[in-house]
Short mmCIF file of C-alpha atoms in Angstrom, two decimals:
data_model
loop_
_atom_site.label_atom_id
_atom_site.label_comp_id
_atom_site.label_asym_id
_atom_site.label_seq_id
_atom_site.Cartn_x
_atom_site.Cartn_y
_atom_site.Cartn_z
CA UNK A 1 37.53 127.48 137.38
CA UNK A 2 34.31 129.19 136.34
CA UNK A 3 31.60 127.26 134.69
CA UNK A 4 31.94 128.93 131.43
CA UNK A 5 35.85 128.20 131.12
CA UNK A 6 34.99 124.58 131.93
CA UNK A 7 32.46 124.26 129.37
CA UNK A 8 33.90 125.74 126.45
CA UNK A 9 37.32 122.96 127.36
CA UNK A 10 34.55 120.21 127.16
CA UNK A 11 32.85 121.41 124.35
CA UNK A 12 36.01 120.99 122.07
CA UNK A 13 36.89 117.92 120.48
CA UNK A 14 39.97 115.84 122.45
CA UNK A 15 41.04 114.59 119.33
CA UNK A 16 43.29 117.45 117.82
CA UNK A 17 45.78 116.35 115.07
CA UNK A 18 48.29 118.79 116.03
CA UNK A 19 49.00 119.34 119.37
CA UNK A 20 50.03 122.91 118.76
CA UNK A 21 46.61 123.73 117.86
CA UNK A 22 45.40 122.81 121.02
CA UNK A 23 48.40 124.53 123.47
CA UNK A 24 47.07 127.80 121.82
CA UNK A 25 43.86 126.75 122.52
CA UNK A 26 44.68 126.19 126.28
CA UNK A 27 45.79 129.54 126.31
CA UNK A 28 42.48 130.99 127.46
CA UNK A 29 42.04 128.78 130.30
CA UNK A 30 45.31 129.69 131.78
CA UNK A 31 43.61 132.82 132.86
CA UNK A 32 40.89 131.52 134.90
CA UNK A 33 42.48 129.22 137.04
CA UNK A 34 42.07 129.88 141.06
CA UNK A 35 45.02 131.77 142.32
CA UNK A 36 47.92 130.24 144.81
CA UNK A 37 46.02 131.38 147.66
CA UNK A 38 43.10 129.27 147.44
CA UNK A 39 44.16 125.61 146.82
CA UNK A 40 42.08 123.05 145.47
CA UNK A 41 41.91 119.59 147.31
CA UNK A 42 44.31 117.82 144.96
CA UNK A 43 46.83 120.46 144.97
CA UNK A 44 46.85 120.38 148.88
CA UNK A 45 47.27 116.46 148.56
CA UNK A 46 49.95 117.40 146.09
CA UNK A 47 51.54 119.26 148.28
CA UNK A 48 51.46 117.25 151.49
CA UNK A 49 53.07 114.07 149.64
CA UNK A 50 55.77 116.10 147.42
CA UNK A 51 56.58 117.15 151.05
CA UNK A 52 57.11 113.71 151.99
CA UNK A 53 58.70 112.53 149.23
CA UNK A 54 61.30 115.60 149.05
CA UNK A 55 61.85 114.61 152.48
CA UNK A 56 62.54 111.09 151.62
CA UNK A 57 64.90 112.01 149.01
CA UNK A 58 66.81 114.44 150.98
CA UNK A 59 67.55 111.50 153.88
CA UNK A 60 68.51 109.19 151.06
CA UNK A 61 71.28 111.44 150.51
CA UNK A 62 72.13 112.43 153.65
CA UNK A 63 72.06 109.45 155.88
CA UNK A 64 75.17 108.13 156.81
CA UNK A 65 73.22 104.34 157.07
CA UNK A 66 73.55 102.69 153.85
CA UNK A 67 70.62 100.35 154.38
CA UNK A 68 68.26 103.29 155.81
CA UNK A 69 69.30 105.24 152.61
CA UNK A 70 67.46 102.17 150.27
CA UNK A 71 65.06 101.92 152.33
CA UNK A 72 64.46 105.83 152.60
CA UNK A 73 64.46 105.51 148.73
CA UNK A 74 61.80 103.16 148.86
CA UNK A 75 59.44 106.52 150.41
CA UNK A 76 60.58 108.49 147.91
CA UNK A 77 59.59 106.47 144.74
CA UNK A 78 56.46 105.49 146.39
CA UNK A 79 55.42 108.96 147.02
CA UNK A 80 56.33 109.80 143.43
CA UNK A 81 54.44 106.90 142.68
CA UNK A 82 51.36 108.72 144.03
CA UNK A 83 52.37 112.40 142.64
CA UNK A 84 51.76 110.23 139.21
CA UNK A 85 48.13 109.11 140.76
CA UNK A 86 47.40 112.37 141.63
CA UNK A 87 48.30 113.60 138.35
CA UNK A 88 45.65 110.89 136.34
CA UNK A 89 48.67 108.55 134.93
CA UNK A 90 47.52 105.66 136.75
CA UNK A 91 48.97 102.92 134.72
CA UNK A 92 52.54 104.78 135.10
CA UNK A 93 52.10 104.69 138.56
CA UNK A 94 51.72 101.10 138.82
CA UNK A 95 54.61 101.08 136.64
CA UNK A 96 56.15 102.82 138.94
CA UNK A 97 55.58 100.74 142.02
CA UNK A 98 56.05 97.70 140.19
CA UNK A 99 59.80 98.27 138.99
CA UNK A 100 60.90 100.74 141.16
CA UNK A 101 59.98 99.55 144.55
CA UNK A 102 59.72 96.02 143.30
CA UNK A 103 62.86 95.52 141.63
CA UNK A 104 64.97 98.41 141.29
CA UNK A 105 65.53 98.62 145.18
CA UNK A 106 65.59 94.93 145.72
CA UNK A 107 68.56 94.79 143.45
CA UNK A 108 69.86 97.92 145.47
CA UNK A 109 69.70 96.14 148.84
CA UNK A 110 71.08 93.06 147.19
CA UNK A 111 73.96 95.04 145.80
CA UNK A 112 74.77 96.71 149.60
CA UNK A 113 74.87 92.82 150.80
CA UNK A 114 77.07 91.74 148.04
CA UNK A 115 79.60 94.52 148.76
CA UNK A 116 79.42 93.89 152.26
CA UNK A 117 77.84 97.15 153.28
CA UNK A 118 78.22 98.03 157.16
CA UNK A 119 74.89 97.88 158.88
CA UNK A 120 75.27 100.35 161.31
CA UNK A 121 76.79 104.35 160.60
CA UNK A 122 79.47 104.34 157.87
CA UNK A 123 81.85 107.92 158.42
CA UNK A 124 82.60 107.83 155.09
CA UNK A 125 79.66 107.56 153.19
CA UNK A 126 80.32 111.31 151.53
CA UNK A 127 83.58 112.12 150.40
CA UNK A 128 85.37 115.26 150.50
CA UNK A 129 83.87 117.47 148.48
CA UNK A 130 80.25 117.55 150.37
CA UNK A 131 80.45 121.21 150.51
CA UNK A 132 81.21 121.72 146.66
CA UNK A 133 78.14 119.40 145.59
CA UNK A 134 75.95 121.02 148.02
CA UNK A 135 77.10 124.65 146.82
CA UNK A 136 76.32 123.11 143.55
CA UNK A 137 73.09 121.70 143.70
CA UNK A 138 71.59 125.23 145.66
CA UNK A 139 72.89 126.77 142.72
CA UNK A 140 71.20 124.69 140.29
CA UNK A 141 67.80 124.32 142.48
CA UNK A 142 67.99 128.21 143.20
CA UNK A 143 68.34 128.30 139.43
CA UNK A 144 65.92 126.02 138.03
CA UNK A 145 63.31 126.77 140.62
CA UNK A 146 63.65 130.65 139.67
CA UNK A 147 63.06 129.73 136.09
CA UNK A 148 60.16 127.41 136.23
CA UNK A 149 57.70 129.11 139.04
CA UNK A 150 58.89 132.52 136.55
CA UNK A 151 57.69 130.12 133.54
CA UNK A 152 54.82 128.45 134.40
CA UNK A 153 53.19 130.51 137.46
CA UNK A 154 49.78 131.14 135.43
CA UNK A 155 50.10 127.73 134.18
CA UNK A 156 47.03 125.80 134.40
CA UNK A 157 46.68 121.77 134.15
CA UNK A 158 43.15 120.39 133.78
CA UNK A 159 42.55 117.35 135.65
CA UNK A 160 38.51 116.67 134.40
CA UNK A 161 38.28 113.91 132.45
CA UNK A 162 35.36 113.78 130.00
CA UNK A 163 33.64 110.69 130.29
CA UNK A 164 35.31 108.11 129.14
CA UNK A 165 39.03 106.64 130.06
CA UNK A 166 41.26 108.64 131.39
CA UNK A 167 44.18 110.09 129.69
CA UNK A 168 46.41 108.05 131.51
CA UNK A 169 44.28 104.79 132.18
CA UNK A 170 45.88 101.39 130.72
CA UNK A 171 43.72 101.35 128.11
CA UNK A 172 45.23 104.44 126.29
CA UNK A 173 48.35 104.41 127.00
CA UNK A 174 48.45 100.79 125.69
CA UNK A 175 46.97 101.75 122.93
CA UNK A 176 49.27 104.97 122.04
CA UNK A 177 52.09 102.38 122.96
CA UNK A 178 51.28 100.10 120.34
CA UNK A 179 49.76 102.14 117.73
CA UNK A 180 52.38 104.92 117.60
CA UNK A 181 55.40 103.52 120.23
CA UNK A 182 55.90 100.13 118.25
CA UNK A 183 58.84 100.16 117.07
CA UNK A 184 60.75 102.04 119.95
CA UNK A 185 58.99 99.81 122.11
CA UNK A 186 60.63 96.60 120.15
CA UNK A 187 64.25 98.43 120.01
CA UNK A 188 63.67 98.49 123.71
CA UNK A 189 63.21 95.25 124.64
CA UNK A 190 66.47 94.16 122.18
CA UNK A 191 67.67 96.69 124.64
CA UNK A 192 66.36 95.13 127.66
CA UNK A 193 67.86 91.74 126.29
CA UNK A 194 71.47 93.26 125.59
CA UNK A 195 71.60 94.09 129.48
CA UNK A 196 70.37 91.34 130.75
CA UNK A 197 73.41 89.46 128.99
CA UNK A 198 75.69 91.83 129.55
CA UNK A 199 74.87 91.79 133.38
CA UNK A 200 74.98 87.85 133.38
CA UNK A 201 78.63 88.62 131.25
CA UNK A 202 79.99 90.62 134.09
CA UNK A 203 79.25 89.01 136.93
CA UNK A 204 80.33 85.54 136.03
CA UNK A 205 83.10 84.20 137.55
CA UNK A 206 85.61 83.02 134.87
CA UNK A 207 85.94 79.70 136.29
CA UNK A 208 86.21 77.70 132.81
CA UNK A 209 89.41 79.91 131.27
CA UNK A 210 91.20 79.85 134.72
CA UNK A 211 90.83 75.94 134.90
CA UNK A 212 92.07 76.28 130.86
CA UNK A 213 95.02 78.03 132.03
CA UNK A 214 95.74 75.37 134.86
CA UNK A 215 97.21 78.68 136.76
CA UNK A 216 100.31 78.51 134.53
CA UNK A 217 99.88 81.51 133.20
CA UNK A 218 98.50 84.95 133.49
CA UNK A 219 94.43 85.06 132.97
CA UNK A 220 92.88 86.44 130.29
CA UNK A 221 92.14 90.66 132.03
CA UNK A 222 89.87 91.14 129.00
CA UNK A 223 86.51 90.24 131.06
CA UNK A 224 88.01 90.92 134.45
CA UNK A 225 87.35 88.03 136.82
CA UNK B 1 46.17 122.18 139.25
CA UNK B 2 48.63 125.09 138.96
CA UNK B 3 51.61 123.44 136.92
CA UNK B 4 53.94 124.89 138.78
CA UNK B 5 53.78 122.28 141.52
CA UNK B 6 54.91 119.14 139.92
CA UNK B 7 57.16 121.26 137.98
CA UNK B 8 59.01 122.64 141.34
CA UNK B 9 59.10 119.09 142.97
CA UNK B 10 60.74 118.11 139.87
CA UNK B 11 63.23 120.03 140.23
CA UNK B 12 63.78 120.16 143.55
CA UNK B 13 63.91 116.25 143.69
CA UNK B 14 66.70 116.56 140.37
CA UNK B 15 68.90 118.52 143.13
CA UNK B 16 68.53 116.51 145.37
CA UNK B 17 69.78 113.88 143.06
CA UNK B 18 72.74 115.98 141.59
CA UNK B 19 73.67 116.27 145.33
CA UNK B 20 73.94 113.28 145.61
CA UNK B 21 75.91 111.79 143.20
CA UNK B 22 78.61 114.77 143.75
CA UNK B 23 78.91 114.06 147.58
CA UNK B 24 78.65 110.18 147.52
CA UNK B 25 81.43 108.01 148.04
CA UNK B 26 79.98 104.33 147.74
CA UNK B 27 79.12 103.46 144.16
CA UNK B 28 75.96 102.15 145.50
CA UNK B 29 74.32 105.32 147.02
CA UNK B 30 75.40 106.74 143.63
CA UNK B 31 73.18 105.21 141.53
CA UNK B 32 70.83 105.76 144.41
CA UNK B 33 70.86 109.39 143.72
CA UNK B 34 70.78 108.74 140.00
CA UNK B 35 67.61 107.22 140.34
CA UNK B 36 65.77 109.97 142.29
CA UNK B 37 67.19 112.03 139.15
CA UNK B 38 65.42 110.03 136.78
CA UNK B 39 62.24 109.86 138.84
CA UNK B 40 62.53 114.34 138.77
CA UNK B 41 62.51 113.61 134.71
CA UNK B 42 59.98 110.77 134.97
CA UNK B 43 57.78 113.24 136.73
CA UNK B 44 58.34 116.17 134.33
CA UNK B 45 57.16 114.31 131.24
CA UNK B 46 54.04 113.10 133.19
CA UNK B 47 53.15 116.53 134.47
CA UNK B 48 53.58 118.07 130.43
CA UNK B 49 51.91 115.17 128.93
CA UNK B 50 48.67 115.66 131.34
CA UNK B 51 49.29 119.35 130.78
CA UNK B 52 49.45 119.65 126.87
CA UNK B 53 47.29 115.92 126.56
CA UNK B 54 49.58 114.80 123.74
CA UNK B 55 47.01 112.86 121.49
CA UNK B 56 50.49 110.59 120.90
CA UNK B 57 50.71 110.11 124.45
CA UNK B 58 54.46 110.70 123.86
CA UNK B 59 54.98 111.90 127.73
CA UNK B 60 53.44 108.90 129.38
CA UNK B 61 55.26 106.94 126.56
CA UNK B 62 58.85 107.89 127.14
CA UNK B 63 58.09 107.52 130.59
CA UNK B 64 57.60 103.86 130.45
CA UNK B 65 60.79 104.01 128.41
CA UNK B 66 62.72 105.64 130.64
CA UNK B 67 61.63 102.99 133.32
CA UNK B 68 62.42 100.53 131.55
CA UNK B 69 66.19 102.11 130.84
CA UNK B 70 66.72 102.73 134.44
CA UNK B 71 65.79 98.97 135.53
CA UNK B 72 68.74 97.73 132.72
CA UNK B 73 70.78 100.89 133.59
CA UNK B 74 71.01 100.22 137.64
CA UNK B 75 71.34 96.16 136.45
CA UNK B 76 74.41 96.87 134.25
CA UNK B 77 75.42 99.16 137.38
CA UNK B 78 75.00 96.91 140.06
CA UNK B 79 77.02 94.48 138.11
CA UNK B 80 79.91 96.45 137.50
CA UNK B 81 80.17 97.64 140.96
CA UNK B 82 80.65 94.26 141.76
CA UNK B 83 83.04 93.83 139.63
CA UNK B 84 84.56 96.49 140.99
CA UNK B 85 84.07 95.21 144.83
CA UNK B 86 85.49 91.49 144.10
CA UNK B 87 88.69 93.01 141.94
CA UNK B 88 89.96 96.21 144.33
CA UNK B 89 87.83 95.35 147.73
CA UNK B 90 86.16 98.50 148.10
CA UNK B 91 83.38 100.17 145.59
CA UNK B 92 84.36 103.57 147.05
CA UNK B 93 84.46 105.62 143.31
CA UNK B 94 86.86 108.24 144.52
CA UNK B 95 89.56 105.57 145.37
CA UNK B 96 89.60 104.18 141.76
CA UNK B 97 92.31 105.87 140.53
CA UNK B 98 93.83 103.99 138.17
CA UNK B 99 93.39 106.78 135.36
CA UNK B 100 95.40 109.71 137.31
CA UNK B 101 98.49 111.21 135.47
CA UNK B 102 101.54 110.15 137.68
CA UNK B 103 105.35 110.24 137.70
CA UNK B 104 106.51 106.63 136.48
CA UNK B 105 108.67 106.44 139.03
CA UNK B 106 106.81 107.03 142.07
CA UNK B 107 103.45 104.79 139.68
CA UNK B 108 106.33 102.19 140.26
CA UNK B 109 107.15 101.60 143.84
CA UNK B 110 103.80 102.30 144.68
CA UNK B 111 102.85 99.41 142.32
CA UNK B 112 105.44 97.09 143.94
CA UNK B 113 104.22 97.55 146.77
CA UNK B 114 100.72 96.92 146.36
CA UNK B 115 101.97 94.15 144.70
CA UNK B 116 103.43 92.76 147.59
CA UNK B 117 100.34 93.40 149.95
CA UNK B 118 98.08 91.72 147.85
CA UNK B 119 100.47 88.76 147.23
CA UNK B 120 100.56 88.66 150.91
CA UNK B 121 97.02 87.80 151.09
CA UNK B 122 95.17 90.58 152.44
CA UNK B 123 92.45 90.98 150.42
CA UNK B 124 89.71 91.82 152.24
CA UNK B 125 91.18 94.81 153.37
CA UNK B 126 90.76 98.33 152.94
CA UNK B 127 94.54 99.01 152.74
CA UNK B 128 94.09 97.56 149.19
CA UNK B 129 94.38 100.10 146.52
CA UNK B 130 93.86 103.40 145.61
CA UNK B 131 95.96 103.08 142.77
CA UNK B 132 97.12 99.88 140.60
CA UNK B 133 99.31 99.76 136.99
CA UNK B 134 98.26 97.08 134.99
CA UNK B 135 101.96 94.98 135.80
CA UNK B 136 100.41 95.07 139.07
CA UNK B 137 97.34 94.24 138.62
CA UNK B 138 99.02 90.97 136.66
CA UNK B 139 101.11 90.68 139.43
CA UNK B 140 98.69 90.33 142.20
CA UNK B 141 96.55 88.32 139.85
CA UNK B 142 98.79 85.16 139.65
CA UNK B 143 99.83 86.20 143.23
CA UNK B 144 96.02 85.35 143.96
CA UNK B 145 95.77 82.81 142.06
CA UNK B 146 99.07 81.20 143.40
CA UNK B 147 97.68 81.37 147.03
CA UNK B 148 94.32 79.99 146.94
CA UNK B 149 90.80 80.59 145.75
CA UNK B 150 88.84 81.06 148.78
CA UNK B 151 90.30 84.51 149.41
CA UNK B 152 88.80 85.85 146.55
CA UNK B 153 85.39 84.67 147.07
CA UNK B 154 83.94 87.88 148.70
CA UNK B 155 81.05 88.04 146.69
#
């Protein structure tokens, strides 16, 4: 980006009320961004990890080894973890790492031991219609890729950060969150709290209405068993 | 950074995702793949919230939300594949077929019979089940309950 481009997206005030107003004011700078050709560090970074993590993904799916898939998963949301570094939303990406890989594929793994999962090569891991889904999903990637490189090819995203916070440090993202996110951010936790009983609800054992019964009768199928 | 990077890794990673939860079998490995579709979303609203810098921050915000959806999403999940596993002995989703249109008749026998392999006591294996009525699911539950509780302890 030349000089001048960079100054004039300094020189305007961050702190549009509309941000329509400022899309067609990033409109200019679209045009002096550095072509395909000539990469800039970050984008080769970019690149290099999205490889990975596409990777990743891809052996998630395919791999016949149900423990090697979670654990193949585990590369994949870490490297999307740093796509979101890359991309200056730090405290997402810690986000990220924290439920994700902390949690997310702990209660994976924990779910493959509870359903006795074999360790070694399972044949039927895919089912019969591989073919269809993978017809399907080149369709939809040949698709969708078409679409957005045609879309956004002289797209340009501006990673300088005046000085100051970044856009995606902690401190304003908590402060968006609980200046303009409040309430969602409430009717999410009630939402957080309705799964966590409903979880503990399913995967009870019914112990107290089957001793109530005294196996004289049939059990109650209501909340399975 | 051109845009259309993170956008093309989005979607390419959403694919890979739709691929597979149509070619999975185990429920499992399903909600694997859902996961790496949320991720392709989770990485769209970050790259068009950097892109347009929302002054709401409503990218990075729904982002966080949607994190916070898939962690009860793939709880509620995990817990109803279990359910799954401990009632029918296999969380394979294309053998649950308990909501396919069928002759009565031949819903029938096929329902006496599994009724008689599970009152048998076989439970922990995988000839248990594509398809069970609700009289046989009755069935087999007393059945089970007749026998003893340590078969049904799988979990």
């Amino acid at each position: 980006m030349s000089p001048a481009t960079t100054a004039l997206a300094h020189a305007e005030p961050l702190q549009h009320p509309h941000s329509l107003q400022h899309l067609s004011s990033l409109q200019p700078l679209a045009a002096g961004h550095p072509g395909f050709l000539s990469p800039t560090g970050v984008e080769i970074i970019f690149l290099l990890v999205g490889l990975v993590t596409l990777g990743a993904a891809v052996v998630t799916v395919v791999t016949r080894q149900l423990v090697h898939a979670a654990l193949w998963l585990v590369v994949a949301l870490g490297g999307v973890a740093v796509e979101y570094l890359l991309l200056t939303a730090e405290f997402i990406a810690w986000v990220q790492v924290l439920i994700y890989v902390g949690s997310v594929v702990v209660l994976i793994l924990f779910g493959l031991m509870l359903t006795r999962a074999p360790i070694g090569r399972s044949p039927d891991a895919d089912s019969g219609n591989r073919w269809v889904a993978l017809v399907v999903s080149l369709a939809a990637a040949g698709t969708l890729v078409t679409v957005v490189v045609d879309a956004f090819r002289a797209t340009w995203i501006d990673l300088e950060q005046p000085v100051g916070p970044g856009e995606g440090s902690s401190e304003v993202t908590g402060m968006a969150l609980f200046r303009h996110w409040v309430l969602p951010f409430e009717a999410l936790s009630v939402l957080l709290l309705a799964a966590l009983v409903g979880a503990i609800v399913l995967s009870r054992r019914q112990q107290a209405a089957r001793a109530g019964t005294g196996g004289s009768g049939a059990p109650g199928k209501a909340g399975g068993n | 950074m051109h845009l259309a990077y993170p956008a093309t890794l989005a979607v390419l990673l959403f694919c890979v995702g739709l691929y597979g939860v149509l070619a999975r079998r185990n429920a499992i490995l399903v909600l694997m793949a859902v996961e790496l579709m949320l991720n392709a979303v989770n990485l769209n609203l970050v790259t068009f919230d950097v892109w347009l810098r929302d002054t709401l921050h409503a990218g990075q915000a729904l982002t966080l939300f949607t994190i916070a959806i898939a962690a009860a999403e793939i709880g509620i999940g995990l817990a109803i594949v279990l359910l799954v596993y401990r009632n029918r002995g296999s969380s394979d989703v294309d053998r649950l077929r308990d909501l396919k249109e069928r002759d009565d008749a031949q819903a029938g026998a096929q329902a006496g019979a599994e009724a008689g392999v599970r009152g048998a006591g076989s439970r922990d294996g995988k000839s248990l089940a594509p398809a069970t009525d609700n009289d046989a699911d009755g069935g087999s539950d007393q059945a089970r309950q007749g026998s003893s509780d340590a078969g049904r302890r799988p979990a």
